[in-house]
């Protein structure tokens, strides 16, 4: 009996730890930062390049960074960026948003995607990295 209670409470603690990472349960943001190197060819956190900036990404509607010229497909996608929609998009960008101008094949490895998303959750809301653009507003 006592062993069961202990096992249960251990499980509860474990679940709590998992839920603390908000939707990317197995993601490691430190490893995710390495995966993000693949995105840096076109993206930066707090300014637009070939791709739109990623600061403020989580919870933002797709295609609304004001000074970035999106494809019509992205603007009209109706997507809101959450860990789930990011996971679907990043596994196969051109299939998830048909007609997107993001010329990137995608990331096959689910663990690499989880790590990357864990990094994006942290970094896109980090006021030190994102300065005044944390809300996605114009700098
Ligand atoms: C070859 C250049 C390129 C690479 C590499 C690239 N992207 Fe993009 N990304 C773009 C472009 C261009 C867009 C705008 C797409 C559109 O308007 O259809 C975009 C859009 C996005 C969006 C939508 C943003 C918004 O404001 O709605 C996300 C999220 C995104 N990229 C994440 C990533 C991640 C994460 C990686 C790395 C795994 C990555 N991208 C790699 C060029 C790139």
Short mmCIF file of N, CA and C and ligand atoms in Angstrom, two decimals:
data_model
loop_
_atom_site.label_atom_id
_atom_site.label_comp_id
_atom_site.label_asym_id
_atom_site.label_seq_id
_atom_site.Cartn_x
_atom_site.Cartn_y
_atom_site.Cartn_z
N UNK A 1 0.83 -1.21 0.00
CA UNK A 1 0.00 0.00 0.00
C UNK A 1 0.86 1.26 0.00
N UNK A 2 1.78 1.28 0.99
CA UNK A 2 2.61 2.49 1.07
C UNK A 2 3.47 2.65 -0.20
N UNK A 3 3.93 1.50 -0.68
CA UNK A 3 4.74 1.53 -1.91
C UNK A 3 3.93 2.11 -3.06
N UNK A 4 2.65 1.73 -3.11
CA UNK A 4 1.78 2.24 -4.19
C UNK A 4 1.65 3.75 -4.10
N UNK A 5 1.43 4.22 -2.88
CA UNK A 5 1.28 5.67 -2.70
C UNK A 5 2.56 6.39 -3.16
N UNK A 6 3.70 5.79 -2.77
CA UNK A 6 4.95 6.42 -3.15
C UNK A 6 5.13 6.42 -4.68
N UNK A 7 4.78 5.28 -5.28
CA UNK A 7 4.90 5.19 -6.74
C UNK A 7 3.99 6.22 -7.40
N UNK A 8 2.78 6.36 -6.86
CA UNK A 8 1.84 7.32 -7.44
C UNK A 8 2.36 8.74 -7.32
N UNK A 9 2.88 9.06 -6.13
CA UNK A 9 3.33 10.44 -5.97
C UNK A 9 4.56 10.72 -6.83
N UNK A 10 5.38 9.70 -7.03
CA UNK A 10 6.52 9.89 -7.94
C UNK A 10 6.01 10.18 -9.35
N UNK A 11 4.98 9.43 -9.73
CA UNK A 11 4.41 9.63 -11.06
C UNK A 11 3.85 11.04 -11.19
N UNK A 12 3.17 11.49 -10.13
CA UNK A 12 2.58 12.83 -10.18
C UNK A 12 3.66 13.88 -10.37
N UNK A 13 4.75 13.74 -9.63
CA UNK A 13 5.84 14.72 -9.76
C UNK A 13 6.38 14.71 -11.18
N UNK A 14 6.51 13.48 -11.71
CA UNK A 14 7.06 13.35 -13.05
C UNK A 14 6.16 14.04 -14.06
N UNK A 15 4.84 13.85 -13.90
CA UNK A 15 3.89 14.49 -14.83
C UNK A 15 3.99 15.99 -14.72
N UNK A 16 4.15 16.47 -13.50
CA UNK A 16 4.22 17.90 -13.32
C UNK A 16 5.43 18.46 -14.06
N UNK A 17 6.55 17.75 -13.94
CA UNK A 17 7.77 18.19 -14.64
C UNK A 17 7.54 18.23 -16.14
N UNK A 18 6.86 17.19 -16.65
CA UNK A 18 6.61 17.12 -18.08
C UNK A 18 5.74 18.27 -18.53
N UNK A 19 4.67 18.54 -17.77
CA UNK A 19 3.74 19.59 -18.22
C UNK A 19 4.39 20.96 -18.14
N UNK A 20 5.45 21.09 -17.35
CA UNK A 20 6.12 22.38 -17.22
C UNK A 20 6.75 22.82 -18.54
N UNK A 21 6.99 21.89 -19.44
CA UNK A 21 7.60 22.29 -20.71
C UNK A 21 6.55 22.59 -21.78
N UNK A 22 5.29 22.71 -21.37
CA UNK A 22 4.21 23.25 -22.20
C UNK A 22 4.15 22.74 -23.63
N UNK A 23 3.75 21.51 -23.80
CA UNK A 23 3.40 21.05 -25.13
C UNK A 23 4.53 20.42 -25.92
N UNK A 24 5.75 20.57 -25.47
CA UNK A 24 6.86 19.89 -26.14
C UNK A 24 7.53 19.02 -25.07
N UNK A 25 6.82 17.96 -24.63
CA UNK A 25 7.21 17.24 -23.41
C UNK A 25 8.63 16.68 -23.44
N UNK A 26 9.11 16.28 -24.60
CA UNK A 26 10.42 15.65 -24.64
C UNK A 26 11.51 16.59 -25.16
N UNK A 27 11.16 17.84 -25.35
CA UNK A 27 12.10 18.75 -25.97
C UNK A 27 13.19 19.24 -25.03
N UNK A 28 14.39 19.33 -25.56
CA UNK A 28 15.52 19.88 -24.80
C UNK A 28 15.96 21.16 -25.51
N UNK A 29 15.69 22.32 -24.89
CA UNK A 29 15.99 23.58 -25.56
C UNK A 29 17.47 23.77 -25.89
N UNK A 30 18.35 23.14 -25.12
CA UNK A 30 19.79 23.29 -25.39
C UNK A 30 20.14 22.57 -26.69
N UNK A 31 19.63 21.34 -26.83
CA UNK A 31 19.83 20.65 -28.11
C UNK A 31 19.08 21.37 -29.23
N UNK A 32 17.92 21.93 -28.87
CA UNK A 32 17.11 22.65 -29.87
C UNK A 32 17.83 23.83 -30.46
N UNK A 33 18.68 24.47 -29.65
CA UNK A 33 19.43 25.62 -30.18
C UNK A 33 20.36 25.17 -31.30
N UNK A 34 20.88 23.95 -31.19
CA UNK A 34 21.73 23.41 -32.27
C UNK A 34 20.90 23.19 -33.53
N UNK A 35 19.69 22.64 -33.34
CA UNK A 35 18.82 22.40 -34.50
C UNK A 35 18.47 23.74 -35.17
N UNK A 36 18.32 24.78 -34.36
CA UNK A 36 17.94 26.10 -34.89
C UNK A 36 18.99 26.67 -35.85
N UNK A 37 20.22 26.14 -35.76
CA UNK A 37 21.26 26.60 -36.71
C UNK A 37 20.80 26.41 -38.15
N UNK A 38 19.98 25.37 -38.38
CA UNK A 38 19.49 25.11 -39.75
C UNK A 38 18.56 26.21 -40.21
N UNK A 39 17.94 26.90 -39.30
CA UNK A 39 16.96 27.95 -39.64
C UNK A 39 17.67 29.28 -39.87
N UNK A 40 18.87 29.42 -39.29
CA UNK A 40 19.55 30.72 -39.32
C UNK A 40 19.98 31.13 -40.72
N UNK A 41 19.97 30.19 -41.66
CA UNK A 41 20.26 30.56 -43.04
C UNK A 41 19.25 31.60 -43.53
N UNK A 42 18.05 31.55 -43.01
CA UNK A 42 16.98 32.44 -43.48
C UNK A 42 16.32 33.26 -42.37
N UNK A 43 16.42 32.80 -41.12
CA UNK A 43 15.68 33.46 -40.04
C UNK A 43 16.63 34.03 -38.99
N UNK A 44 16.13 35.00 -38.24
CA UNK A 44 16.77 35.44 -37.01
C UNK A 44 15.65 35.61 -35.99
N UNK A 45 16.02 35.67 -34.72
CA UNK A 45 14.96 35.82 -33.71
C UNK A 45 14.31 37.18 -33.80
N UNK A 46 15.12 38.25 -33.85
CA UNK A 46 14.48 39.56 -33.67
C UNK A 46 14.59 40.49 -34.87
N UNK A 47 14.89 39.96 -36.04
CA UNK A 47 14.75 40.78 -37.24
C UNK A 47 14.43 39.90 -38.44
N UNK A 48 13.82 40.50 -39.44
CA UNK A 48 13.45 39.74 -40.63
C UNK A 48 14.65 39.55 -41.55
N UNK A 49 14.72 38.36 -42.14
CA UNK A 49 15.72 38.13 -43.18
C UNK A 49 14.95 37.58 -44.38
N UNK A 50 15.43 36.48 -44.98
CA UNK A 50 14.63 35.83 -46.02
C UNK A 50 13.30 35.36 -45.42
N UNK A 51 13.33 34.97 -44.17
CA UNK A 51 12.13 34.57 -43.43
C UNK A 51 11.82 35.58 -42.33
N UNK A 52 10.59 35.57 -41.83
CA UNK A 52 10.20 36.53 -40.78
C UNK A 52 10.85 36.23 -39.43
N UNK A 53 10.96 37.25 -38.61
CA UNK A 53 11.58 37.05 -37.29
C UNK A 53 10.73 36.11 -36.44
N UNK A 54 11.39 35.45 -35.51
CA UNK A 54 10.71 34.45 -34.69
C UNK A 54 10.35 34.96 -33.30
N UNK A 55 10.78 36.14 -32.91
CA UNK A 55 10.37 36.67 -31.61
C UNK A 55 8.85 36.80 -31.58
N UNK A 56 8.26 36.37 -30.50
CA UNK A 56 6.81 36.48 -30.35
C UNK A 56 6.03 35.42 -31.11
N UNK A 57 6.74 34.42 -31.64
CA UNK A 57 6.10 33.43 -32.52
C UNK A 57 4.99 32.63 -31.84
N UNK A 58 5.24 32.16 -30.61
CA UNK A 58 4.27 31.29 -29.96
C UNK A 58 2.98 32.05 -29.63
N UNK A 59 1.87 31.54 -30.10
CA UNK A 59 0.58 32.18 -29.87
C UNK A 59 0.23 33.20 -30.93
N UNK A 60 1.16 33.45 -31.88
CA UNK A 60 0.92 34.45 -32.92
C UNK A 60 0.22 33.80 -34.11
N UNK A 61 -0.61 34.57 -34.79
CA UNK A 61 -1.19 34.06 -36.03
C UNK A 61 -0.12 34.02 -37.11
N UNK A 62 -0.22 33.07 -38.02
CA UNK A 62 0.75 32.96 -39.11
C UNK A 62 0.60 34.15 -40.04
N UNK A 63 1.74 34.61 -40.55
CA UNK A 63 1.70 35.59 -41.63
C UNK A 63 1.37 37.02 -41.23
N UNK A 64 1.66 37.41 -39.99
CA UNK A 64 1.25 38.77 -39.59
C UNK A 64 2.39 39.68 -39.13
N UNK A 65 3.65 39.27 -39.25
CA UNK A 65 4.72 40.23 -38.94
C UNK A 65 4.60 41.36 -39.96
N UNK A 66 4.37 42.59 -39.50
CA UNK A 66 3.91 43.67 -40.37
C UNK A 66 4.84 44.00 -41.54
N UNK A 67 6.14 43.99 -41.33
CA UNK A 67 7.03 44.45 -42.38
C UNK A 67 7.65 43.29 -43.15
N UNK A 68 6.99 42.14 -43.15
CA UNK A 68 7.51 41.00 -43.91
C UNK A 68 6.53 40.63 -45.02
N UNK A 69 7.08 40.32 -46.19
CA UNK A 69 6.25 40.00 -47.34
C UNK A 69 6.02 38.48 -47.44
N UNK A 70 4.90 38.04 -46.90
CA UNK A 70 4.57 36.61 -46.88
C UNK A 70 3.94 36.17 -48.20
N UNK A 71 3.94 34.87 -48.40
CA UNK A 71 3.16 34.29 -49.49
C UNK A 71 1.68 34.43 -49.12
N UNK A 72 0.86 34.43 -50.14
CA UNK A 72 -0.58 34.48 -49.88
C UNK A 72 -1.02 33.23 -49.10
N UNK A 73 -0.39 32.11 -49.44
CA UNK A 73 -0.75 30.85 -48.76
C UNK A 73 -0.56 30.97 -47.25
N UNK A 74 0.54 31.59 -46.84
CA UNK A 74 0.81 31.72 -45.40
C UNK A 74 -0.16 32.72 -44.77
N UNK A 75 -0.38 33.84 -45.45
CA UNK A 75 -1.26 34.87 -44.89
C UNK A 75 -2.68 34.33 -44.70
N UNK A 76 -3.09 33.46 -45.59
CA UNK A 76 -4.47 32.96 -45.54
C UNK A 76 -4.61 31.62 -44.84
N UNK A 77 -3.52 31.14 -44.23
CA UNK A 77 -3.54 29.77 -43.70
C UNK A 77 -4.45 29.63 -42.48
N UNK A 78 -4.65 30.72 -41.73
CA UNK A 78 -5.47 30.64 -40.52
C UNK A 78 -4.79 29.91 -39.37
N UNK A 79 -3.50 29.64 -39.52
CA UNK A 79 -2.76 28.92 -38.47
C UNK A 79 -2.45 29.86 -37.31
N UNK A 80 -2.51 29.32 -36.10
CA UNK A 80 -1.93 29.99 -34.93
C UNK A 80 -0.76 29.11 -34.49
N UNK A 81 0.40 29.73 -34.25
CA UNK A 81 1.60 28.93 -33.94
C UNK A 81 1.60 28.45 -32.51
N UNK A 82 1.42 27.15 -32.36
CA UNK A 82 1.49 26.47 -31.06
C UNK A 82 2.51 25.34 -31.24
N UNK A 83 2.89 24.66 -30.15
CA UNK A 83 3.80 23.52 -30.33
C UNK A 83 3.25 22.51 -31.35
N UNK A 84 1.94 22.30 -31.36
CA UNK A 84 1.36 21.32 -32.29
C UNK A 84 1.42 21.78 -33.74
N UNK A 85 1.03 23.03 -34.01
CA UNK A 85 1.05 23.49 -35.41
C UNK A 85 2.49 23.62 -35.89
N UNK A 86 3.40 24.03 -34.99
CA UNK A 86 4.81 24.11 -35.39
C UNK A 86 5.34 22.73 -35.74
N UNK A 87 4.95 21.73 -34.95
CA UNK A 87 5.43 20.38 -35.21
C UNK A 87 4.96 19.91 -36.59
N UNK A 88 3.69 20.17 -36.90
CA UNK A 88 3.15 19.75 -38.19
C UNK A 88 3.84 20.51 -39.33
N UNK A 89 3.99 21.82 -39.16
CA UNK A 89 4.62 22.64 -40.21
C UNK A 89 6.06 22.22 -40.44
N UNK A 90 6.82 22.07 -39.35
CA UNK A 90 8.25 21.83 -39.50
C UNK A 90 8.55 20.41 -39.99
N UNK A 91 7.61 19.51 -39.87
CA UNK A 91 7.87 18.17 -40.41
C UNK A 91 7.77 18.17 -41.94
N UNK A 92 6.94 19.05 -42.49
CA UNK A 92 6.82 19.12 -43.96
C UNK A 92 6.20 20.46 -44.35
N UNK A 93 7.00 21.53 -44.33
CA UNK A 93 6.45 22.89 -44.55
C UNK A 93 5.58 23.01 -45.80
N UNK A 94 6.06 22.51 -46.92
CA UNK A 94 5.32 22.76 -48.17
C UNK A 94 4.07 21.90 -48.28
N UNK A 95 3.97 20.85 -47.45
CA UNK A 95 2.74 20.05 -47.45
C UNK A 95 1.73 20.66 -46.49
N UNK A 96 2.21 21.17 -45.36
CA UNK A 96 1.30 21.73 -44.35
C UNK A 96 0.72 23.07 -44.82
N UNK A 97 1.55 23.89 -45.46
CA UNK A 97 1.07 25.15 -46.03
C UNK A 97 1.39 25.11 -47.52
N UNK A 98 0.48 24.57 -48.27
CA UNK A 98 0.70 24.41 -49.70
C UNK A 98 0.83 25.79 -50.35
N UNK A 99 1.96 26.01 -51.04
CA UNK A 99 2.17 27.31 -51.67
C UNK A 99 3.03 28.24 -50.83
N UNK A 100 3.54 27.76 -49.68
CA UNK A 100 4.42 28.61 -48.87
C UNK A 100 5.71 28.92 -49.63
N UNK A 101 6.27 30.08 -49.34
CA UNK A 101 7.55 30.43 -49.95
C UNK A 101 8.73 29.99 -49.09
N UNK A 102 8.46 29.26 -48.01
CA UNK A 102 9.56 28.74 -47.20
C UNK A 102 10.12 27.50 -47.88
N UNK A 103 11.25 27.69 -48.56
CA UNK A 103 11.86 26.60 -49.31
C UNK A 103 12.73 25.74 -48.43
N UNK A 104 12.10 24.94 -47.61
CA UNK A 104 12.84 24.10 -46.67
C UNK A 104 12.13 22.76 -46.60
N UNK A 105 12.90 21.68 -46.71
CA UNK A 105 12.30 20.35 -46.83
C UNK A 105 11.60 19.89 -45.57
N UNK A 106 12.07 20.36 -44.40
CA UNK A 106 11.48 19.91 -43.14
C UNK A 106 12.43 19.06 -42.34
N UNK A 107 12.01 18.74 -41.12
CA UNK A 107 12.84 17.97 -40.20
C UNK A 107 12.14 16.65 -39.94
N UNK A 108 12.76 15.55 -40.33
CA UNK A 108 12.13 14.23 -40.20
C UNK A 108 12.13 13.71 -38.77
N UNK A 109 13.19 13.98 -38.05
CA UNK A 109 13.36 13.39 -36.73
C UNK A 109 12.45 14.09 -35.70
N UNK A 110 11.46 13.35 -35.15
CA UNK A 110 10.52 13.96 -34.20
C UNK A 110 11.22 14.53 -32.97
N UNK A 111 12.28 13.87 -32.53
CA UNK A 111 13.01 14.37 -31.35
C UNK A 111 13.68 15.71 -31.66
N UNK A 112 14.25 15.83 -32.84
CA UNK A 112 14.88 17.10 -33.23
C UNK A 112 13.82 18.20 -33.30
N UNK A 113 12.62 17.86 -33.77
CA UNK A 113 11.54 18.86 -33.82
C UNK A 113 11.13 19.27 -32.42
N UNK A 114 10.97 18.29 -31.52
CA UNK A 114 10.61 18.61 -30.13
C UNK A 114 11.66 19.52 -29.50
N UNK A 115 12.94 19.20 -29.73
CA UNK A 115 14.02 20.02 -29.16
C UNK A 115 13.96 21.43 -29.72
N UNK A 116 13.78 21.53 -31.02
CA UNK A 116 13.71 22.83 -31.67
C UNK A 116 12.54 23.65 -31.14
N UNK A 117 11.38 23.01 -30.99
CA UNK A 117 10.19 23.72 -30.52
C UNK A 117 10.39 24.17 -29.07
N UNK A 118 11.03 23.31 -28.25
CA UNK A 118 11.33 23.72 -26.87
C UNK A 118 12.22 24.96 -26.87
N UNK A 119 13.18 24.99 -27.79
CA UNK A 119 14.05 26.18 -27.90
C UNK A 119 13.23 27.39 -28.35
N UNK A 120 12.38 27.20 -29.35
CA UNK A 120 11.59 28.33 -29.86
C UNK A 120 10.65 28.89 -28.79
N UNK A 121 10.05 28.00 -27.99
CA UNK A 121 9.16 28.45 -26.91
C UNK A 121 9.93 29.40 -25.99
N UNK A 122 11.14 28.97 -25.63
CA UNK A 122 11.95 29.79 -24.72
C UNK A 122 12.45 31.06 -25.39
N UNK A 123 13.11 30.89 -26.53
CA UNK A 123 13.83 32.00 -27.14
C UNK A 123 12.87 33.07 -27.69
N UNK A 124 11.72 32.65 -28.22
CA UNK A 124 10.83 33.63 -28.84
C UNK A 124 10.15 34.51 -27.80
N UNK A 125 10.25 34.12 -26.52
CA UNK A 125 9.64 34.92 -25.46
C UNK A 125 10.70 35.50 -24.53
N UNK A 126 11.96 35.39 -24.91
CA UNK A 126 13.05 35.84 -24.06
C UNK A 126 13.30 37.33 -24.30
N UNK A 127 13.02 38.14 -23.30
CA UNK A 127 13.09 39.59 -23.52
C UNK A 127 14.53 40.04 -23.80
N UNK A 128 15.52 39.28 -23.31
CA UNK A 128 16.91 39.67 -23.59
C UNK A 128 17.26 39.43 -25.06
N UNK A 129 16.70 38.34 -25.62
CA UNK A 129 16.99 38.02 -27.03
C UNK A 129 16.09 38.82 -27.97
N UNK A 130 14.91 39.18 -27.49
CA UNK A 130 13.91 39.73 -28.40
C UNK A 130 13.72 41.24 -28.28
N UNK A 131 14.30 41.88 -27.31
CA UNK A 131 14.20 43.33 -27.18
C UNK A 131 12.76 43.80 -27.33
N UNK A 132 12.54 44.82 -28.14
CA UNK A 132 11.21 45.42 -28.22
C UNK A 132 10.28 44.66 -29.15
N UNK A 133 10.78 43.63 -29.82
CA UNK A 133 9.94 42.95 -30.80
C UNK A 133 9.25 41.72 -30.22
N UNK A 134 9.30 41.57 -28.89
CA UNK A 134 8.77 40.36 -28.27
C UNK A 134 7.30 40.11 -28.63
N UNK A 135 6.53 41.12 -28.88
CA UNK A 135 5.12 40.93 -29.21
C UNK A 135 4.92 40.77 -30.70
N UNK A 136 5.97 40.84 -31.47
CA UNK A 136 5.82 40.75 -32.92
C UNK A 136 5.53 42.11 -33.53
N UNK A 137 5.52 43.15 -32.71
CA UNK A 137 5.26 44.49 -33.22
C UNK A 137 6.48 45.00 -33.99
N UNK A 138 6.28 46.04 -34.74
CA UNK A 138 7.38 46.60 -35.51
C UNK A 138 8.42 47.19 -34.56
N UNK A 139 9.71 47.02 -34.83
CA UNK A 139 10.74 47.53 -33.93
C UNK A 139 10.78 49.05 -33.92
C1 LIG B 1 15.45 28.74 -47.18
C2 LIG B 1 15.05 29.72 -46.21
C3 LIG B 1 14.35 29.22 -44.95
C4 LIG B 1 14.78 28.27 -44.05
C5 LIG B 1 16.05 27.43 -44.09
C6 LIG B 1 13.79 28.24 -43.00
N1 LIG B 1 12.78 29.14 -43.25
FE1 LIG B 1 11.11 29.47 -42.12
N2 LIG B 1 10.43 30.79 -43.47
C7 LIG B 1 11.10 31.17 -44.64
C8 LIG B 1 10.22 32.04 -45.42
C9 LIG B 1 10.56 32.68 -46.77
C10 LIG B 1 9.02 32.16 -44.68
C11 LIG B 1 7.75 32.88 -45.11
C12 LIG B 1 6.88 31.81 -45.76
C13 LIG B 1 5.63 32.29 -46.46
O1 LIG B 1 5.31 33.48 -46.44
O2 LIG B 1 4.97 31.41 -47.05
C14 LIG B 1 9.19 31.36 -43.47
C15 LIG B 1 8.22 31.23 -42.48
C16 LIG B 1 8.38 30.53 -41.31
C17 LIG B 1 7.40 30.46 -40.26
C18 LIG B 1 6.06 31.19 -40.22
C19 LIG B 1 6.29 32.49 -39.45
C20 LIG B 1 5.13 33.44 -39.37
O3 LIG B 1 5.38 34.59 -38.97
O4 LIG B 1 3.98 33.05 -39.66
C21 LIG B 1 7.93 29.70 -39.28
C22 LIG B 1 7.29 29.33 -37.96
C23 LIG B 1 9.23 29.27 -39.72
N3 LIG B 1 9.46 29.79 -40.96
C24 LIG B 1 10.08 28.47 -38.98
C25 LIG B 1 11.30 27.98 -39.48
C26 LIG B 1 12.17 27.11 -38.72
C27 LIG B 1 11.94 26.70 -37.28
C28 LIG B 1 13.22 26.80 -39.54
C29 LIG B 1 14.39 25.87 -39.25
C30 LIG B 1 14.05 24.48 -39.09
C31 LIG B 1 13.01 27.49 -40.80
N4 LIG B 1 11.84 28.19 -40.72
C32 LIG B 1 13.87 27.42 -41.88
C33 LIG B 1 12.34 30.77 -45.02
C34 LIG B 1 13.09 29.77 -44.43
#
